[in-house]
XYZ file of C-alpha atoms in Angstrom:
726
model
C 141.229 -150.096 107.775
C 141.287 -152.008 104.810
C 140.229 -155.923 104.679
C 142.440 -158.837 104.309
C 141.665 -159.314 101.018
C 141.763 -155.768 99.576
C 144.623 -155.501 102.025
C 146.665 -158.358 100.015
C 145.514 -156.267 97.443
C 147.260 -153.597 97.856
C 150.598 -155.991 97.664
C 150.051 -157.199 94.819
C 149.313 -153.460 93.133
C 152.559 -152.377 94.955
C 154.149 -156.156 93.458
C 153.364 -155.290 90.061
C 155.828 -152.376 90.012
C 158.213 -155.017 89.946
C 157.036 -157.167 87.303
C 158.181 -154.981 84.434
C 159.134 -157.045 81.144
C 161.518 -156.360 78.306
C 161.526 -158.117 75.111
C 161.236 -157.149 71.729
C 158.643 -156.142 69.689
C 156.964 -157.166 66.259
C 154.737 -155.860 63.919
C 152.890 -159.476 62.273
C 149.346 -160.296 61.068
C 146.918 -161.036 63.902
C 144.710 -162.652 62.172
C 143.863 -165.947 62.581
C 145.892 -167.906 60.300
C 145.691 -170.982 57.825
C 141.920 -170.245 57.136
C 140.487 -171.883 54.266
C 137.439 -170.552 51.897
C 136.074 -168.844 48.710
C 138.044 -165.670 47.388
C 137.068 -162.149 48.058
C 133.529 -161.458 46.272
C 132.337 -158.180 46.959
C 133.100 -154.723 45.331
C 135.561 -152.211 47.303
C 133.989 -150.012 48.822
C 133.641 -146.756 46.903
C 132.790 -144.904 50.177
C 135.812 -142.953 52.044
C 138.674 -145.725 52.300
C 136.221 -148.530 53.619
C 133.835 -146.832 56.062
C 131.433 -149.311 54.790
C 132.387 -152.094 55.569
C 133.171 -154.468 58.903
C 136.611 -153.427 59.234
C 134.627 -149.824 59.431
C 132.913 -150.603 61.996
C 135.458 -152.435 63.838
C 137.892 -150.670 63.503
C 137.223 -147.477 61.607
C 140.037 -145.456 60.361
C 143.694 -145.422 60.615
C 143.336 -143.684 64.327
C 140.628 -146.331 64.779
C 137.863 -142.949 64.961
C 134.603 -143.568 63.105
C 135.216 -142.970 58.957
C 132.619 -140.453 57.511
C 129.001 -142.618 56.362
C 130.335 -145.121 58.315
C 127.195 -144.012 60.679
C 128.067 -145.172 63.989
C 128.433 -143.102 67.492
C 132.234 -144.764 67.707
C 134.333 -148.106 66.249
C 134.678 -150.949 68.685
C 138.175 -150.095 68.355
C 136.696 -146.501 70.384
C 134.955 -148.937 72.585
C 137.785 -150.389 73.847
C 140.043 -147.602 74.085
C 137.385 -145.700 75.974
C 136.691 -148.498 78.681
C 140.833 -148.967 78.745
C 141.208 -145.396 79.523
C 138.052 -145.600 82.016
C 140.229 -148.124 84.005
C 143.488 -146.235 84.073
C 141.965 -143.504 84.779
C 141.348 -144.727 88.273
C 143.335 -144.928 91.668
C 142.456 -147.919 92.795
C 141.300 -150.072 90.194
C 138.986 -152.669 92.207
C 136.815 -148.971 92.265
C 135.748 -148.534 89.013
C 132.605 -147.743 88.189
C 129.840 -148.186 85.412
C 127.044 -146.089 85.463
C 123.973 -147.703 83.564
C 121.178 -144.300 84.642
C 118.909 -147.203 86.662
C 120.317 -145.204 89.853
C 122.443 -148.149 91.468
C 126.543 -147.828 89.718
C 128.307 -151.207 89.955
C 132.176 -151.387 91.068
C 133.037 -153.280 87.663
C 136.111 -155.122 88.936
C 135.507 -155.529 92.047
C 136.664 -158.938 93.617
C 133.023 -159.873 94.202
C 131.005 -159.184 90.673
C 130.253 -162.809 89.890
C 132.116 -163.014 86.528
C 134.245 -165.945 87.163
C 135.931 -165.412 83.596
C 136.495 -161.360 84.286
C 140.411 -161.290 84.812
C 140.697 -163.442 81.095
C 138.012 -160.909 79.710
C 140.221 -158.000 80.587
C 143.390 -159.626 79.400
C 142.244 -160.443 76.110
C 139.757 -156.932 75.428
C 142.819 -154.317 76.807
C 145.417 -156.468 74.680
C 143.565 -155.282 71.271
C 144.365 -151.842 72.234
C 148.323 -152.741 73.556
C 149.015 -154.339 70.603
C 147.355 -151.151 67.971
C 149.710 -148.603 70.094
C 152.797 -150.612 69.903
C 152.404 -151.331 66.369
C 151.730 -148.109 65.498
C 155.074 -146.641 67.924
C 152.105 -144.717 70.215
C 154.246 -142.732 72.495
C 151.962 -143.676 75.561
C 152.301 -146.817 75.071
C 154.064 -147.242 78.064
C 152.145 -145.439 80.150
C 149.213 -148.048 79.305
C 151.642 -151.000 79.582
C 152.067 -150.147 82.728
C 148.583 -150.097 83.825
C 148.275 -153.409 81.461
C 151.133 -154.891 83.380
C 149.832 -153.834 87.228
C 145.848 -154.818 86.578
C 146.800 -157.747 85.134
C 149.678 -158.978 87.871
C 147.155 -158.499 90.735
C 143.927 -160.094 89.523
C 146.006 -163.677 88.602
C 148.774 -163.491 91.337
C 148.465 -166.144 94.935
C 147.149 -164.109 97.474
C 146.563 -166.427 100.736
C 147.840 -169.792 100.536
C 146.292 -171.050 97.600
C 143.698 -168.627 97.437
C 142.767 -165.746 94.530
C 141.401 -162.572 95.123
C 139.805 -163.555 91.924
C 138.272 -165.858 90.292
C 138.984 -166.687 86.484
C 137.789 -170.420 85.519
C 137.225 -171.899 82.226
C 136.028 -169.252 79.742
C 138.462 -166.841 81.958
C 140.927 -168.993 81.498
C 140.988 -169.348 77.349
C 140.185 -165.740 76.998
C 143.444 -165.026 78.995
C 145.119 -167.843 76.371
C 143.692 -166.067 73.227
C 145.625 -162.413 74.394
C 149.168 -164.428 75.291
C 148.724 -165.991 71.693
C 147.915 -162.759 70.267
C 150.856 -161.108 71.724
C 153.003 -164.055 71.074
C 152.310 -163.518 67.181
C 153.379 -159.851 67.764
C 156.604 -160.590 69.635
C 155.267 -158.744 72.442
C 154.624 -162.016 75.178
C 157.986 -161.358 77.016
C 157.202 -157.798 76.646
C 154.259 -157.705 78.287
C 154.775 -160.557 80.960
C 157.656 -161.152 83.176
C 159.156 -164.998 83.373
C 157.995 -165.032 86.425
C 154.113 -164.158 85.606
C 154.033 -166.535 82.602
C 155.470 -169.283 84.698
C 152.192 -168.760 87.308
C 149.774 -168.180 84.123
C 150.854 -171.456 83.293
C 150.457 -173.347 86.001
C 146.952 -171.404 86.635
C 145.793 -171.216 83.370
C 144.699 -174.703 82.815
C 141.514 -176.356 82.231
C 141.182 -178.445 85.704
C 138.774 -176.413 87.342
C 136.464 -178.160 84.767
C 137.321 -181.572 86.345
C 136.975 -183.620 89.205
C 135.155 -182.374 92.479
C 136.471 -178.524 93.232
C 134.767 -176.418 90.641
C 135.282 -173.179 92.823
C 138.342 -172.360 89.910
C 140.227 -170.392 92.717
C 142.711 -173.539 92.980
C 144.401 -175.385 90.659
C 143.157 -178.853 90.712
C 145.235 -180.465 88.515
C 146.533 -184.361 89.536
C 150.152 -184.387 90.806
C 152.525 -184.756 87.392
C 151.587 -188.126 85.728
C 148.436 -188.975 86.958
C 145.889 -188.703 83.873
C 142.418 -186.685 84.503
C 139.498 -189.350 84.106
C 137.805 -187.132 80.796
C 134.176 -188.150 82.107
C 134.602 -186.138 85.421
C 133.438 -182.741 83.826
C 131.703 -180.899 86.761
C 129.932 -178.501 84.722
C 127.783 -178.806 81.242
C 129.354 -180.566 78.714
C 129.470 -177.690 76.120
C 132.718 -176.613 78.181
C 134.506 -179.671 76.697
C 135.015 -176.842 73.728
C 136.061 -174.463 76.067
C 138.579 -177.224 77.754
C 139.825 -177.802 73.966
C 140.069 -174.431 73.404
C 142.646 -173.813 76.393
C 144.073 -177.359 75.859
C 144.914 -176.017 71.682
C 146.068 -172.607 72.806
C 148.387 -173.904 75.645
C 150.061 -176.590 72.758
C 150.087 -173.728 70.891
C 152.383 -171.694 73.223
C 154.913 -175.062 73.820
C 153.374 -175.068 77.699
C 152.392 -178.981 78.313
C 148.854 -180.204 79.354
C 147.475 -182.761 81.907
C 146.510 -186.408 80.161
C 143.189 -187.904 80.194
C 141.419 -191.474 80.900
C 138.898 -192.689 80.423
C 137.171 -195.926 82.416
C 134.811 -197.016 79.160
C 137.132 -195.730 76.056
C 140.624 -196.850 76.385
C 141.256 -194.758 72.859
C 141.419 -191.446 75.164
C 144.858 -192.287 76.842
C 146.986 -192.535 73.679
C 145.592 -189.216 72.539
C 147.488 -185.584 74.271
C 144.642 -183.324 75.702
C 143.739 -181.138 72.632
C 142.918 -184.225 70.876
C 141.043 -186.241 73.319
C 138.970 -183.351 74.243
C 138.003 -182.547 70.867
C 137.186 -186.616 70.236
C 134.991 -186.415 73.457
C 133.452 -183.377 72.277
C 132.811 -185.233 68.974
C 130.911 -187.684 70.914
C 128.761 -185.556 72.834
C 127.621 -184.249 69.175
C 127.130 -187.370 67.805
C 125.120 -189.115 70.672
C 122.970 -186.201 72.618
C 120.902 -185.829 69.190
C 120.711 -187.471 66.227
C 119.864 -184.567 64.065
C 123.463 -183.234 64.660
C 123.237 -180.365 67.235
C 123.977 -180.611 70.972
C 121.369 -181.401 73.424
C 122.848 -179.092 76.395
C 120.912 -180.866 79.123
C 123.026 -184.108 77.989
C 125.190 -184.353 80.801
C 122.787 -183.730 84.231
C 119.122 -185.449 82.594
C 119.031 -189.364 81.931
C 115.728 -189.954 80.565
C 114.516 -189.372 77.291
C 111.863 -186.806 78.578
C 114.192 -185.359 80.755
C 116.841 -183.778 78.228
C 116.347 -182.276 75.173
C 117.154 -178.771 75.610
C 117.772 -176.873 71.968
C 118.557 -173.251 71.728
C 121.535 -169.935 70.593
C 124.060 -172.802 72.162
C 123.186 -176.075 70.334
C 123.667 -174.309 67.204
C 127.011 -172.358 68.124
C 128.963 -174.795 69.707
C 129.770 -176.681 66.335
C 130.925 -172.920 65.054
C 133.052 -172.126 68.522
C 134.462 -175.938 68.013
C 135.459 -175.014 64.158
C 137.083 -171.565 65.286
C 139.122 -172.917 68.478
C 140.400 -175.799 65.558
C 141.465 -173.416 63.533
C 143.127 -170.519 65.952
C 145.183 -173.538 67.564
C 146.191 -174.781 63.944
C 144.961 -178.090 64.336
C 142.943 -178.235 60.725
C 144.086 -181.336 60.285
C 141.212 -182.740 62.738
C 138.530 -180.454 61.477
C 136.853 -183.840 59.773
C 133.953 -184.229 57.538
C 131.980 -185.213 60.081
C 132.786 -182.062 61.729
C 132.064 -179.886 58.931
C 128.522 -181.716 58.338
C 127.998 -181.007 62.187
C 128.825 -177.153 61.130
C 126.512 -177.095 57.887
C 123.378 -178.514 59.647
C 123.942 -174.848 62.280
C 124.500 -172.599 59.173
C 121.473 -174.816 57.347
C 119.307 -173.772 60.532
C 120.495 -170.207 60.482
C 120.188 -169.216 57.007
C 116.468 -169.226 57.194
C 116.332 -167.086 59.728
C 118.835 -164.474 57.930
C 117.541 -161.029 57.529
C 118.883 -157.559 56.759
C 118.664 -156.039 60.415
C 121.216 -158.336 61.918
C 119.263 -159.873 64.124
C 119.851 -163.293 65.389
C 118.042 -165.731 67.623
C 114.626 -164.551 69.419
C 114.106 -167.791 71.468
C 116.086 -169.366 74.296
C 118.640 -168.266 76.713
C 121.462 -165.612 77.062
C 120.363 -163.789 73.925
C 120.051 -160.543 73.089
C 123.828 -159.367 71.993
C 124.723 -162.869 71.924
C 121.702 -164.025 69.822
C 123.377 -162.201 66.642
C 126.449 -163.237 67.547
C 125.864 -166.421 67.672
C 124.769 -166.352 63.492
C 127.431 -164.438 63.264
C 130.421 -167.062 64.875
C 128.917 -169.908 62.587
C 128.842 -168.112 59.619
C 132.460 -167.041 60.218
C 133.242 -170.537 60.995
C 131.770 -171.941 58.015
C 133.461 -169.550 55.575
C 136.271 -170.765 57.128
C 135.834 -174.318 56.751
C 135.044 -173.601 53.319
C 131.310 -175.221 53.500
C 129.976 -171.599 52.020
C 129.141 -171.402 48.024
C 130.127 -167.868 46.448
C 126.989 -166.534 46.732
C 126.167 -167.257 50.975
C 130.247 -165.811 51.539
C 128.505 -162.868 50.285
C 125.380 -163.292 52.161
C 127.019 -164.421 55.585
C 129.677 -161.692 55.180
C 126.517 -158.753 54.702
C 124.516 -160.602 57.428
C 128.046 -159.986 59.324
C 128.401 -156.382 58.670
C 124.797 -155.618 59.789
C 125.217 -157.290 63.028
C 128.161 -155.412 63.577
C 125.774 -151.977 62.666
C 122.777 -152.923 64.812
C 125.666 -153.787 67.926
C 126.799 -150.230 67.585
C 123.633 -148.337 66.892
C 120.879 -150.303 68.545
C 123.303 -152.458 71.746
C 125.872 -150.089 72.184
C 124.064 -147.130 73.864
C 126.998 -143.620 73.734
C 123.673 -141.986 76.106
C 124.411 -143.769 79.247
C 126.913 -142.074 81.792
C 129.072 -144.488 81.071
C 128.202 -145.690 77.379
C 128.241 -149.430 77.357
C 126.763 -152.581 76.240
C 122.949 -152.025 77.373
C 121.378 -155.182 78.100
C 119.799 -154.272 81.891
C 117.514 -151.133 81.370
C 116.012 -148.660 79.222
C 113.388 -151.920 79.275
C 115.392 -154.474 78.010
C 116.464 -157.755 81.077
C 118.742 -160.462 80.721
C 119.472 -163.354 82.295
C 120.845 -164.378 85.688
C 123.782 -165.000 84.629
C 124.260 -161.980 82.684
C 123.738 -159.465 85.311
C 124.492 -156.265 85.814
C 127.895 -156.438 88.084
C 129.158 -158.530 85.082
C 128.302 -155.132 82.368
C 132.157 -155.149 82.291
C 132.939 -158.270 81.251
C 130.448 -158.335 78.940
C 131.305 -154.998 77.212
C 134.966 -157.203 76.581
C 133.777 -160.487 75.284
C 131.329 -158.568 73.090
C 133.850 -156.107 71.180
C 136.249 -159.286 71.428
C 133.701 -161.454 69.247
C 133.352 -158.924 66.919
C 136.736 -158.001 66.329
C 137.845 -161.701 66.212
C 135.780 -161.946 63.121
C 136.565 -159.224 61.473
C 140.149 -160.297 61.475
C 139.206 -163.602 59.832
C 137.057 -161.864 57.101
C 139.855 -159.671 56.742
C 141.829 -162.106 56.217
C 139.490 -163.790 53.676
C 140.014 -160.646 51.720
C 136.742 -159.265 53.066
C 138.694 -155.860 54.338
C 137.241 -152.389 54.076
C 134.760 -154.465 51.254
C 131.341 -153.170 50.886
C 128.199 -155.586 51.964
C 125.796 -156.438 49.033
C 123.767 -153.715 48.652
C 120.564 -154.030 50.530
C 118.193 -154.066 47.757
C 120.232 -157.706 46.529
C 120.431 -159.080 50.156
C 116.780 -159.182 50.419
C 116.167 -160.365 47.018
C 118.288 -163.664 48.182
C 116.480 -163.292 51.423
C 112.989 -163.144 49.818
C 113.703 -166.298 47.548
C 114.321 -168.431 50.657
C 111.121 -170.706 51.585
C 108.175 -169.913 53.082
C 109.088 -172.126 55.670
C 111.993 -174.058 57.409
C 111.850 -177.406 59.509
C 114.569 -178.603 61.316
C 114.678 -180.993 63.397
C 116.933 -181.027 66.264
C 115.897 -185.543 66.603
C 115.354 -187.012 63.403
C 111.412 -188.873 63.493
C 111.476 -192.510 64.774
C 114.666 -192.222 66.723
C 113.664 -194.688 70.151
C 116.163 -193.121 72.451
C 114.771 -189.600 71.744
C 110.914 -190.202 70.751
C 109.271 -186.538 71.954
C 109.573 -184.304 69.398
C 112.344 -181.422 69.278
C 112.678 -179.626 65.623
C 112.841 -175.537 65.030
C 110.158 -174.435 62.660
C 111.256 -170.991 60.600
C 108.705 -168.810 58.650
C 109.105 -166.284 56.559
C 106.423 -164.362 56.077
C 107.925 -161.006 54.146
C 110.760 -159.351 55.977
C 109.680 -160.641 59.029
C 111.075 -163.818 60.302
C 108.862 -166.212 62.946
C 110.571 -168.606 65.234
C 108.442 -171.949 66.888
C 111.187 -173.934 68.903
C 110.139 -177.520 70.089
C 112.504 -178.181 72.867
C 112.018 -180.160 76.343
C 114.648 -177.488 77.739
C 114.944 -179.014 81.808
C 115.484 -176.687 84.151
C 114.247 -173.711 81.370
C 110.902 -175.313 80.180
C 108.905 -172.998 82.996
C 110.054 -169.445 81.163
C 108.825 -168.041 78.555
C 111.930 -168.188 75.837
C 111.172 -171.901 76.154
C 107.386 -171.774 75.618
C 105.980 -173.115 72.606
C 105.196 -170.558 70.662
C 105.868 -167.963 67.988
C 109.095 -165.593 68.590
C 109.836 -162.843 66.256
C 111.262 -159.256 67.132
C 109.171 -156.535 68.049
C 105.659 -158.747 67.899
C 106.563 -162.029 70.364
C 109.609 -162.283 73.063
C 110.135 -163.907 75.650
C 111.484 -162.562 79.182
C 114.713 -164.454 80.435
C 114.006 -166.631 83.539
C 110.487 -165.216 83.987
C 107.416 -167.716 82.875
C 103.840 -166.410 82.567
C 100.924 -167.215 80.174
C 102.460 -165.687 77.181
C 99.951 -167.548 74.495
C 100.059 -170.885 75.582
C 97.337 -172.400 77.887
C 98.476 -171.977 81.379
C 95.676 -174.317 83.249
C 95.372 -173.555 87.127
C 94.375 -177.384 89.495
C 94.046 -177.679 92.855
C 95.762 -174.809 93.323
C 98.529 -175.468 91.278
C 99.342 -174.427 88.031
C 100.379 -176.327 84.865
C 101.858 -175.792 81.498
C 101.952 -177.731 78.075
C 105.992 -177.436 77.246
C 107.461 -181.101 76.866
C 105.750 -183.675 75.648
C 105.721 -182.554 71.810
C 104.343 -185.634 69.651
C 102.789 -185.743 66.094
C 105.035 -183.217 64.932
C 103.580 -181.925 61.220
C 104.100 -179.104 59.664
C 102.139 -178.675 55.906
C 102.043 -175.525 53.084
C 98.459 -175.033 51.996
C 97.680 -171.971 49.495
C 99.985 -170.442 51.221
C 99.253 -171.054 54.285
C 101.514 -173.106 56.754
C 100.467 -175.010 59.745
C 101.914 -176.668 61.761
C 99.749 -179.194 64.309
C 101.315 -181.220 67.456
C 99.938 -183.005 70.606
C 101.385 -182.470 74.134
C 100.671 -185.766 76.398
C 100.884 -184.246 79.859
C 101.357 -180.342 81.515
C 104.099 -179.748 83.616
C 103.814 -177.882 86.712
C 104.475 -174.218 86.245
C 108.024 -173.761 88.896
C 111.631 -174.505 88.176
C 112.959 -177.873 88.108
C 109.433 -179.365 88.935
C 109.210 -182.949 89.574
C 107.958 -185.137 86.824
C 105.740 -186.798 89.351
C 103.682 -183.478 89.338
C 103.254 -183.909 86.032
C 99.676 -183.488 84.805
C 97.645 -186.172 83.035
C 96.212 -183.213 80.890
C 96.446 -183.364 76.770
C 96.186 -180.448 74.646
C 96.338 -180.750 70.806
C 97.293 -177.342 68.848
C 97.529 -175.883 65.536
C 99.700 -173.130 64.490
C 98.702 -171.429 60.854
C 100.889 -168.798 60.081
C 99.133 -167.018 56.947
C 99.938 -163.553 55.609
C 100.410 -160.716 58.218
C 98.934 -162.628 60.977
C 99.377 -166.175 63.021
C 96.494 -167.988 64.550
C 96.694 -171.216 67.970
C 93.850 -173.189 68.121
C 94.005 -175.211 71.293
C 91.411 -178.065 72.492
C 92.713 -179.917 75.459
C 91.369 -183.464 76.725
C 91.674 -185.884 79.633
C 90.462 -189.092 80.869
C 91.133 -188.883 84.159
C 91.235 -185.546 85.995
C 87.822 -184.872 87.698
C 88.012 -181.412 89.588
C 87.571 -178.550 88.099
C 90.146 -176.078 86.303
C 90.485 -172.659 84.791
C 92.931 -171.731 81.867
C 94.586 -167.959 81.444
C 96.384 -166.999 77.898
C 98.126 -163.975 77.560
C 99.002 -161.212 75.172
C 101.974 -159.058 75.676
C 102.839 -156.259 73.420
C 105.640 -153.434 72.587
C 102.738 -151.315 71.654
C 102.911 -148.206 74.395
C 99.376 -148.608 76.567
C 98.010 -145.262 75.901
C 97.457 -146.173 72.087
C 96.211 -149.445 72.613
C 92.772 -149.943 73.103
C 90.186 -152.607 74.327
C 87.344 -153.769 71.774
C 83.856 -153.495 73.090
C 83.330 -157.266 72.258
C 85.440 -157.993 75.218
C 87.879 -160.201 73.113
C 90.258 -158.346 71.320
C 92.743 -155.280 71.200
C 93.320 -153.316 68.817
C 97.127 -151.459 68.405
C 98.909 -148.365 67.265
C 102.513 -147.796 66.203
C 103.852 -151.254 66.525
C 104.271 -154.101 64.991
C 101.022 -156.025 66.230
C 97.467 -154.325 65.127
C 95.234 -156.592 66.704
C 94.644 -159.391 69.166
C 91.484 -161.366 69.231
C 90.527 -164.647 71.096
C 87.413 -167.852 71.022
C 86.471 -169.689 73.869
C 87.380 -167.915 77.200
C 85.029 -166.394 79.214
C 86.112 -162.720 80.283
C 89.441 -160.976 79.177
C 90.938 -158.164 80.158
C 93.502 -155.211 79.639
C 96.490 -153.841 81.836
C 99.240 -152.089 82.074
C 102.243 -154.213 82.428
C 104.992 -152.055 82.747
C 104.271 -150.902 85.899
C 103.655 -153.449 89.246
C 103.141 -151.564 92.196
C 105.156 -148.763 90.812
C 108.071 -150.488 90.282
C 108.989 -151.614 86.754
C 107.085 -155.368 86.204
C 109.874 -158.079 86.183
C 107.991 -160.085 83.490
C 108.629 -156.622 81.267
C 112.133 -156.411 80.271
C 112.389 -158.690 77.482
C 116.366 -158.611 75.776
C 115.143 -156.136 73.162
C 113.306 -153.955 75.243
C 109.717 -153.336 77.464
C 106.492 -154.732 76.821
C 103.739 -152.225 77.916
C 100.562 -153.877 78.113
C 98.826 -156.916 78.798
C 95.584 -158.704 76.956
C 94.862 -161.453 79.777
C 91.803 -164.022 79.142
C 90.527 -166.650 81.124
C 87.665 -169.004 81.538
C 85.518 -169.959 84.157
C 85.842 -173.082 86.007
C 85.015 -175.764 83.965
C 86.111 -179.875 84.200
C 87.235 -182.304 81.155
C 84.983 -186.016 81.840
C 84.499 -188.881 79.625
C 85.468 -187.825 75.839
C 84.403 -183.767 76.418
C 86.574 -181.420 75.579
C 87.648 -177.102 75.909
C 88.465 -175.176 72.959
C 90.283 -171.930 72.857
C 91.964 -169.710 70.154
C 93.686 -166.957 69.489
C 94.619 -165.237 66.502
C 97.612 -161.944 66.506
C 97.462 -159.553 63.407
C 100.853 -157.389 62.338
C 102.028 -154.854 59.991
C 104.470 -156.153 57.420
C 108.479 -154.746 58.131
C 109.284 -151.759 56.397
């Protein structure tokens, strides 16, 4: 017997056939509109009609197949069509399974995937295929349209009272509205959706679930008509002002009304429409929460200066999303010089990190393929906002091409039982937030990012154009400074007295990042440690912590780490070496959301030296009050295979083969041990799965118990040597 929820869904599936829709079709350009930027500056791609181009990877040939010499297994449109076919072939779409080959297939369209954006992601992703089929007069269009109507109706129709079978909050609402606007631009909106369904969507696709007391997203929490929403009542992270801004603007573009806002502290909000009130509030967030012009992603729930300052991928990406939403909804008039200046700050943080492999952020949370697309989205927004030089336009387009190529040849895995983007298996791991039950939605959202970016570059005149020659791109990258210091909080800012900054060091083709931010809620996790991050050399493990290249202290039965309270940051270049020094005023307990009352009165002066093919860290520990004994451990985990990793006879160094790392050595410790890091108790060690792949070995160095009294100190150091990147 079906459960009540399954019974309700079956009723909705039957009812969906009654919602067949009629209207005229169209063939309008679905590229983003009203863009600004430089004229095309790349040469036409001479190879097989544009195969070696961004469009060649995203769209491909006229039938969306892979063109000769494109070098990818499938186009992104091909991936989207394969997902549509997977859903269409299932007798019951809620039972669609994706198998990543790890022995636990996932029912990816079940109601309990945990992906509260799924209906919107699906509606948007599959819309690309419908629009393409309609434009080409594909004879199978009607069949695919019927499938689309059946699924979207079932997912979005009210089932039991005010309850819905599927949640569709925030991002899901935004994605759905993008799909509706794309259909509208092609004259297909009333062909795909009945008037009754559009009324349902108009009532449901609001930003109300992000404001007020109800954060479930399963009921419409908008107040009665004429009652404004308190703009300060956002019940999620402040970056979601950008999502609600996108929703309000896209509703307005469809001619739908929006709820209004009020503010107890700023009466100006009440005189604005919802779209502009949200942009106004979002601008204040960026302006007020970081003197460096970046978005502090902890500022909404943390109120003291030592309890804020999480700067990561989203701190840089947010202004890119705001710019893209502004252009997408036709609100260019409100893209102020102030907002453009924030966008330029993000560009200036990204440009020193660019590389010829299409890799993006390598620190912080929610990276992996999203680390790559963050660079791509910011650079695309900057191109459209007209703040890139002609040469930067070429570089940005070429990097984005490389990013698309990397997605298709690294992140997308056609060898899985169900071909898919892979963030979960074969040694890879991602945040709990993007857990494997969300695999279908992650495919949709990532593919959408590349598709909309490709549409923008087509609009800018780059459609089918070849990227810069690899030699020219590398020459531009080689001309970048040896190091770049980007402050999140400007020195001297009394509201943010602790140092928050990113140091990027370039060593040949290798990019090394040292990110210093307080990161409340996340500072116990390795991606937020004050340690270098670099592709295939040093990488954090999501949602987990261990002594990765920092002095991890054990004291009175608890573990402490130096992951906030940074002061006196100084960066200098001497004789070709980049020397970074800073002090850490206290050690934090190494547990998530540890109370600041448990901080340990232990200080460390840290010096990191980056030289050709090597990096060295020296930590000098002192304390004026700790009387008991402590021990310190520092680990280095390597991507090198364990079988060819050799501990040297000195007991304090190790050699690596077949990897970027070649040697790791330490001083000041009493013992070190090499171990297999990949397996623990016969299963994969969760600490070993990074976003980009498996760590295989660990070299753990420890001290014996010692005390710090009076003016005594303890100095520990490590040196990591590595090979040049090819």
